[in-house]
mmCIF file of C-alpha atoms in Angstrom:
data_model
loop_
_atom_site.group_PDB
_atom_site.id
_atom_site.type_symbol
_atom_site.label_atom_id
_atom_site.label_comp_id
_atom_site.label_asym_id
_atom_site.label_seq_id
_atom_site.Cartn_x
_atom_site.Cartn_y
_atom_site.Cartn_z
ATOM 1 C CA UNK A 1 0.000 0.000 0.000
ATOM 2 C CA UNK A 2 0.711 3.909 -0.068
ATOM 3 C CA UNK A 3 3.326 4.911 2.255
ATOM 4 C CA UNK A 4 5.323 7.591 3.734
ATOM 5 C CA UNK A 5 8.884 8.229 4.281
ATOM 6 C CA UNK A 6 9.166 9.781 7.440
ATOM 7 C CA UNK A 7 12.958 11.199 8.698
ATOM 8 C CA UNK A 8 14.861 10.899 11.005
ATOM 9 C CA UNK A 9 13.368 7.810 12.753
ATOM 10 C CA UNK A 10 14.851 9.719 15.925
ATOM 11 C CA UNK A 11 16.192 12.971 17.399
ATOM 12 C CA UNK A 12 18.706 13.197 20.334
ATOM 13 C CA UNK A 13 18.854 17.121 20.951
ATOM 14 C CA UNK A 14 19.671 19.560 23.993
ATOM 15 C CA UNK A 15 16.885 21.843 25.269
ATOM 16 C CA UNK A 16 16.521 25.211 23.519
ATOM 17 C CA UNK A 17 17.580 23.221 20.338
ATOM 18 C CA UNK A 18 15.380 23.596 17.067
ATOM 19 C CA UNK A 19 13.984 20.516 15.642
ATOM 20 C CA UNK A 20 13.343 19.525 11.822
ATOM 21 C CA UNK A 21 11.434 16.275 10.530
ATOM 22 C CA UNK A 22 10.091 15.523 7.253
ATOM 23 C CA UNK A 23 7.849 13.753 5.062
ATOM 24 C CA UNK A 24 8.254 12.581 1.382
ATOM 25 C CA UNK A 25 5.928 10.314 -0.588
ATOM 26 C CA UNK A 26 5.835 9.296 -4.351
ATOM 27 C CA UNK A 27 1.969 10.032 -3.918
ATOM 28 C CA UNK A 28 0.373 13.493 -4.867
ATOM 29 C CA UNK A 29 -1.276 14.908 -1.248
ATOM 30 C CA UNK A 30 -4.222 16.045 -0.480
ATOM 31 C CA UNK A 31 -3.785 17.327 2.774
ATOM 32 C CA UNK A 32 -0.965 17.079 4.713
ATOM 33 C CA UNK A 33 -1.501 16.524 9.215
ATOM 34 C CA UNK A 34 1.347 16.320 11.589
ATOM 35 C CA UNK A 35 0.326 14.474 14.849
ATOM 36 C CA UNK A 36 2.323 14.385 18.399
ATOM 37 C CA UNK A 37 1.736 10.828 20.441
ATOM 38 C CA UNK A 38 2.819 10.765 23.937
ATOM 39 C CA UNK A 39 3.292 7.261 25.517
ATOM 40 C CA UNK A 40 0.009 5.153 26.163
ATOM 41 C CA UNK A 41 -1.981 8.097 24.274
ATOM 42 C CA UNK A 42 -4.095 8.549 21.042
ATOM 43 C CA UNK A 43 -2.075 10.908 18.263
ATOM 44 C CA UNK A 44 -2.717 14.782 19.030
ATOM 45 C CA UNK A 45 -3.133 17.024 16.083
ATOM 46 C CA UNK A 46 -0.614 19.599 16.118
ATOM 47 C CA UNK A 47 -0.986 21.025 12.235
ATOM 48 C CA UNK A 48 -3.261 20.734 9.187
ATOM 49 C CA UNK A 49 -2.304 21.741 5.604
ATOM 50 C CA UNK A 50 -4.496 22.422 2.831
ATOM 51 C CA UNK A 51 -2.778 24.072 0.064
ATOM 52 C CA UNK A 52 0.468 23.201 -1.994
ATOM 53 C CA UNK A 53 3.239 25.587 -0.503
ATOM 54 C CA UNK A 54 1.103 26.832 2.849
ATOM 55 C CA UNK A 55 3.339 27.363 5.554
ATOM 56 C CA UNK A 56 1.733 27.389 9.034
ATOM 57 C CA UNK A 57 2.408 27.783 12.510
ATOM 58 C CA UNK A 58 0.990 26.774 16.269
ATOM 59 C CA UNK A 59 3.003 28.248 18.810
ATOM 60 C CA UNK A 60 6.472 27.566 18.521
ATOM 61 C CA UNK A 61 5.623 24.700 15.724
ATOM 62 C CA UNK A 62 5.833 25.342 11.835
ATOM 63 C CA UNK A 63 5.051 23.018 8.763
ATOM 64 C CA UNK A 64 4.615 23.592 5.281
ATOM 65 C CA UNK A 65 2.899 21.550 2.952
ATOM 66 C CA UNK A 66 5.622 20.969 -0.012
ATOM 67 C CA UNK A 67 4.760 22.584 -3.785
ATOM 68 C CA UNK A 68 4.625 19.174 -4.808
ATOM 69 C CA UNK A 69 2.429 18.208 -2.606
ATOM 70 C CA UNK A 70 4.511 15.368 -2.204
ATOM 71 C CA UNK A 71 6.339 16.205 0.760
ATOM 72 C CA UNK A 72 5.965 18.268 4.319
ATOM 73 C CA UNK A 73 7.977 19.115 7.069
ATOM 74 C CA UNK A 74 7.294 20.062 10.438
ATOM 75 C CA UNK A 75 9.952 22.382 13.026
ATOM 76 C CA UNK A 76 9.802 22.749 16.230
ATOM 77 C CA UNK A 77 11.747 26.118 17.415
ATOM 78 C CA UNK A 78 13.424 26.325 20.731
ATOM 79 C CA UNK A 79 12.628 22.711 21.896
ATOM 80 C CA UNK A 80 11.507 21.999 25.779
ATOM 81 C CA UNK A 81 11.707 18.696 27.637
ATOM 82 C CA UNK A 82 7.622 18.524 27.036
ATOM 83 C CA UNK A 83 8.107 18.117 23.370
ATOM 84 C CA UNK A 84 9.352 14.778 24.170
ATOM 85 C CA UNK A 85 7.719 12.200 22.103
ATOM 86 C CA UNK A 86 6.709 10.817 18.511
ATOM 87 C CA UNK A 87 5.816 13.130 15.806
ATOM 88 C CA UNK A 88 3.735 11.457 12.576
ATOM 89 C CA UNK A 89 3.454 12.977 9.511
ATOM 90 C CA UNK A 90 -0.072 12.191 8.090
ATOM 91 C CA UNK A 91 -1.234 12.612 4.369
ATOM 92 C CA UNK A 92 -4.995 12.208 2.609
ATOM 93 C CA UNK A 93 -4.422 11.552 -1.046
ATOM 94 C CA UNK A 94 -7.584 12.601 -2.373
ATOM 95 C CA UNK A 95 -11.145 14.543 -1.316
ATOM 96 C CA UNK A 96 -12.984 11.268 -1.504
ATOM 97 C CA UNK A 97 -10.946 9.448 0.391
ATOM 98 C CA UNK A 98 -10.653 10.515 4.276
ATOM 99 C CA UNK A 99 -8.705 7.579 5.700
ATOM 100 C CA UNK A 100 -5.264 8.817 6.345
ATOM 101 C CA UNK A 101 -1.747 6.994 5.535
ATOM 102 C CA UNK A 102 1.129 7.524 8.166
ATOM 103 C CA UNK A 103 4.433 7.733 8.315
ATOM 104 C CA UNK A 104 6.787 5.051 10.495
ATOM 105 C CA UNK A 105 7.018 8.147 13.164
ATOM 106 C CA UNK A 106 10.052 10.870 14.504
ATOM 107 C CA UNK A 107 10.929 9.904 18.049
ATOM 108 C CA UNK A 108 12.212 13.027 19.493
ATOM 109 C CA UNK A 109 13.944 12.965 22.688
ATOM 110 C CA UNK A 110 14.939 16.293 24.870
ATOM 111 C CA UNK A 111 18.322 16.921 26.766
ATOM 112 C CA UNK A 112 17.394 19.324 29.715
ATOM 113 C CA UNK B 1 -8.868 15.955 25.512
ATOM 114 C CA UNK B 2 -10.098 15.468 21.830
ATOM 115 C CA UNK B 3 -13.750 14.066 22.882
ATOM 116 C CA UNK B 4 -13.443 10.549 21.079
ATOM 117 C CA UNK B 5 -13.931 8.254 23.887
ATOM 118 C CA UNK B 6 -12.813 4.288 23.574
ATOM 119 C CA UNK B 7 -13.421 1.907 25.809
ATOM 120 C CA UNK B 8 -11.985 -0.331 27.212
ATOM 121 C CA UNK B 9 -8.243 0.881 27.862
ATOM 122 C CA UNK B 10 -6.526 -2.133 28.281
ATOM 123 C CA UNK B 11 -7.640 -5.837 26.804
ATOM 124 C CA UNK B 12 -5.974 -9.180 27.563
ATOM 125 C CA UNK B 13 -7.116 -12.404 26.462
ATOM 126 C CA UNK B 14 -6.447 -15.748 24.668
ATOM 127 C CA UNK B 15 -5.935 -16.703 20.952
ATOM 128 C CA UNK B 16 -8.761 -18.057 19.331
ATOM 129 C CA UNK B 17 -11.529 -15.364 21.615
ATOM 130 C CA UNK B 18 -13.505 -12.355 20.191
ATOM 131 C CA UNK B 19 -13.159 -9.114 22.200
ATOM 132 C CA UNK B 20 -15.476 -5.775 21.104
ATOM 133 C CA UNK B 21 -13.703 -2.325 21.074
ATOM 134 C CA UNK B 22 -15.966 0.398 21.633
ATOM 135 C CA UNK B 23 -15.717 3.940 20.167
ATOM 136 C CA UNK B 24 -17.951 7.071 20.842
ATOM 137 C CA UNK B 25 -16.629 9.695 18.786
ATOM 138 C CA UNK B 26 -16.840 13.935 19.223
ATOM 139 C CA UNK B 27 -20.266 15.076 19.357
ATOM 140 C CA UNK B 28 -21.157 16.768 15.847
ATOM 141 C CA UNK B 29 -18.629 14.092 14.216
ATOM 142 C CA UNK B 30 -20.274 11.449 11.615
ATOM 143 C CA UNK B 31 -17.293 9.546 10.554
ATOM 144 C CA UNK B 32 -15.425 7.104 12.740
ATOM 145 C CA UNK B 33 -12.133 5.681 11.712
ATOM 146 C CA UNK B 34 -10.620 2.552 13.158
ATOM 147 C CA UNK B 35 -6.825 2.322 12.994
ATOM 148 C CA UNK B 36 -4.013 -0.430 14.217
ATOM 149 C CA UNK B 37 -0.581 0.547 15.576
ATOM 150 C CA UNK B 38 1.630 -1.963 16.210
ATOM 151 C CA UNK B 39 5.437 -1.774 16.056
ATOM 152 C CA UNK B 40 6.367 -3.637 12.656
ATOM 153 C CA UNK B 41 3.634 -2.160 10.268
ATOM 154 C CA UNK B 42 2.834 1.697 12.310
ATOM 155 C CA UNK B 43 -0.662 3.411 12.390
ATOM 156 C CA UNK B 44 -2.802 1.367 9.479
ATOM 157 C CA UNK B 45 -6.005 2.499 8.488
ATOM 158 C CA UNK B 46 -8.459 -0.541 9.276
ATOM 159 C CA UNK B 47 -11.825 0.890 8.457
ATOM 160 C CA UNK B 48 -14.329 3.864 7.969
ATOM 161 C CA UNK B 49 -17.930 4.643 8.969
ATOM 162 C CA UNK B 50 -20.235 7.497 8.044
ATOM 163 C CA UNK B 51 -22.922 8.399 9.411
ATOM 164 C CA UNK B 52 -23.651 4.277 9.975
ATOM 165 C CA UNK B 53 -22.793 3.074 6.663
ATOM 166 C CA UNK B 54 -19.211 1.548 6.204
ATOM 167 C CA UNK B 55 -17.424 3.827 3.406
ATOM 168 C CA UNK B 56 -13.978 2.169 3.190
ATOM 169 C CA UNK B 57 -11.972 -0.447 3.714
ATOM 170 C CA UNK B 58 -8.274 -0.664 4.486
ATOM 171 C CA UNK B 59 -6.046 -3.236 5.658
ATOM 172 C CA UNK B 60 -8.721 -5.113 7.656
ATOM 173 C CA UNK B 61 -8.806 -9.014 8.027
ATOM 174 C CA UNK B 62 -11.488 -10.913 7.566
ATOM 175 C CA UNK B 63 -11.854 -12.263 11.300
ATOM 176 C CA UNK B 64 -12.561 -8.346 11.652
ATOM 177 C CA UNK B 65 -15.859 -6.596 11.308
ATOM 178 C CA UNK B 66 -17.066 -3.363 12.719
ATOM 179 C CA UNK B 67 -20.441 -1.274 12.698
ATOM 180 C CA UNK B 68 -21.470 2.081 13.645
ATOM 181 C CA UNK B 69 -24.748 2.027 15.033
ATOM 182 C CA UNK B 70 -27.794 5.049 15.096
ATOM 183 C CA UNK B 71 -26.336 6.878 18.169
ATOM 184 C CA UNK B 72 -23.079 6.866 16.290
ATOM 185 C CA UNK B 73 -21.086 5.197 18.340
ATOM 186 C CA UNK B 74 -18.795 2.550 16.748
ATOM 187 C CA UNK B 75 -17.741 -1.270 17.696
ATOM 188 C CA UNK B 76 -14.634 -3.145 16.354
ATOM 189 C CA UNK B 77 -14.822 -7.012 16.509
ATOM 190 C CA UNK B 78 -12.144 -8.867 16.303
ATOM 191 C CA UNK B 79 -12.351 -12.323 16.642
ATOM 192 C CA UNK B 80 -10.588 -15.513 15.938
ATOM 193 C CA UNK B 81 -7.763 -13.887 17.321
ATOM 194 C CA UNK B 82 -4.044 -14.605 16.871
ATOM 195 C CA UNK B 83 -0.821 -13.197 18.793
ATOM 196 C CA UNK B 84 -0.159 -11.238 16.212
ATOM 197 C CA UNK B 85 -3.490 -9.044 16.644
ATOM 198 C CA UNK B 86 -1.642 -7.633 19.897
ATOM 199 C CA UNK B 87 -1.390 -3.847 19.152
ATOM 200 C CA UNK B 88 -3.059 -0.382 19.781
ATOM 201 C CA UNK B 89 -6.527 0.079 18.365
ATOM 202 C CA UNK B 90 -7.609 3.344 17.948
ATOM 203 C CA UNK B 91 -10.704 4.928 16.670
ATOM 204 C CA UNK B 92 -10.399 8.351 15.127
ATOM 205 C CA UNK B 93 -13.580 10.662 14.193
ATOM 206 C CA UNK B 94 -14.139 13.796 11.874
ATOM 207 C CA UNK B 95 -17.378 15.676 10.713
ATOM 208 C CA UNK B 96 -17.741 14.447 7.365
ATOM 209 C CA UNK B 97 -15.596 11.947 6.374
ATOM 210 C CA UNK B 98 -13.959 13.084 3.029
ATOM 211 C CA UNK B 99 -13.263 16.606 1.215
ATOM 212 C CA UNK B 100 -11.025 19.343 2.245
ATOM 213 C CA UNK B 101 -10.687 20.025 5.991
ATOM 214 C CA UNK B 102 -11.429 16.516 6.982
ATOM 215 C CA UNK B 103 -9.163 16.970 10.433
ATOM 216 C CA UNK B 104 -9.283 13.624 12.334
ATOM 217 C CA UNK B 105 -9.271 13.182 16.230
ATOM 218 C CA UNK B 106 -7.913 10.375 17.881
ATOM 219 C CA UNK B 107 -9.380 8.468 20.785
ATOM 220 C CA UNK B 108 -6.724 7.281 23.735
ATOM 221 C CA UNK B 109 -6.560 3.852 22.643
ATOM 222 C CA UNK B 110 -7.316 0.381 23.411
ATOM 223 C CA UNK B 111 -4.359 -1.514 23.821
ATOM 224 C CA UNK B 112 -4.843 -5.282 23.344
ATOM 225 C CA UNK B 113 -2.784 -8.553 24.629
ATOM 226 C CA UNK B 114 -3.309 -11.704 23.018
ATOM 227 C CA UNK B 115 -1.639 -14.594 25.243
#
């Protein structure tokens, strides 16, 4: 089936440390969702993308859906030892479809 | 909080028994999504519900059915089962169920042990 390619697979960094992940797919994209799951929880949405080349931003987060639209990334500015967890890159590849395919996950890990 | 509510939390039982995984998902929200995370495979789309019709199918065995009944609320049987079927199951829900904007919520999880 459809999958992503999600990188790194983990992230060793110090506090105060900014934090890049990314997505690629050979699929075209939809819409583009980054998730956060903390251990023993459900995936939290963090960002949704819409548009090829849209660049948001929640809080100190940012992600842009690629031009392609077959790629994303997500950053996390000034990391803090709460952002500890695994980050998932989520794609739709079409309007009628709304299941989502997921990437393998970025587990990020915070030096205070 | 995102509102989806699963139940129950934690599931252990034998191979060859049927357990039911309930899902009630955010009020206003007609779609329900079941998913599977294990380690190997990741978060894999199992099924989809709208508004209590199924409207597609993913990666789902056979031994596994589901339903989304009038209330909206949403039950994953699995039965038959195998050690392999040990994993997270979680149910996701968004308004529609398709189209732009189709943000999904994720429920906390059921996590279930096969012995």
């Amino acid at each position: 089936g459809q999958q992503l390619n999600q990188s790194p697979q983990s992230m060793f960094i110090q506090e105060g440390e900014d934090v890049s992940m990314n997505c690629t797919s050979s699929s075209i994209f939809n819409t583009w969702l980054w998730y956060k799951q903390d251990p023993g929880e459900g995936p939290v949405l963090l960002i949704a993308l819409y548009k090829a080349g849209e660049l948001t931003s929640n809080g100190r987060l940012t992600a842009q859906f690629g031009i392609t639209r077959k790629d994303s990334f997500l950053n996390i500015s000034a990391s803090i030892p709460s952002d500890v967890g695994i980050y998932f890159c989520a794609g739709q590849l079409g309007r009628s479809q709304g299941n989502l395919i997921f990437g393998k996950g970025t587990k990020l890990s915070v030096k205070p | 909080d995102s509102g989806v509510t699963q139940t129950p939390k934690h599931l252990i039982t034998a191979t060859g028994q049927r357990v039911t995984l309930r899902c009630s998902p955010r009020s206003g929200d007609l779609s329900v999504y079941w998913y599977q995370q294990s380690l190997d495979q990741g978060l894999q789309f199992l099924i989809q519900y709208y508004n209590g019709e199924e409207r597609a199918k993913g990666n789902i065995l056979e031994r596994f059915s589901a339903q989304q009944f009038p209330d909206l609320h949403s039950e994953l049987n699995l039965s038959s089962l195998e050690l392999g079927d040990s994993a997270l199951y979680f149910c996701a829900s968004s308004v529609l169920g398709w189209g732009a904007y189709n943000e999904q919520f994720f429920g906390p999880g059921t996590r279930l042990t096969v012995l």
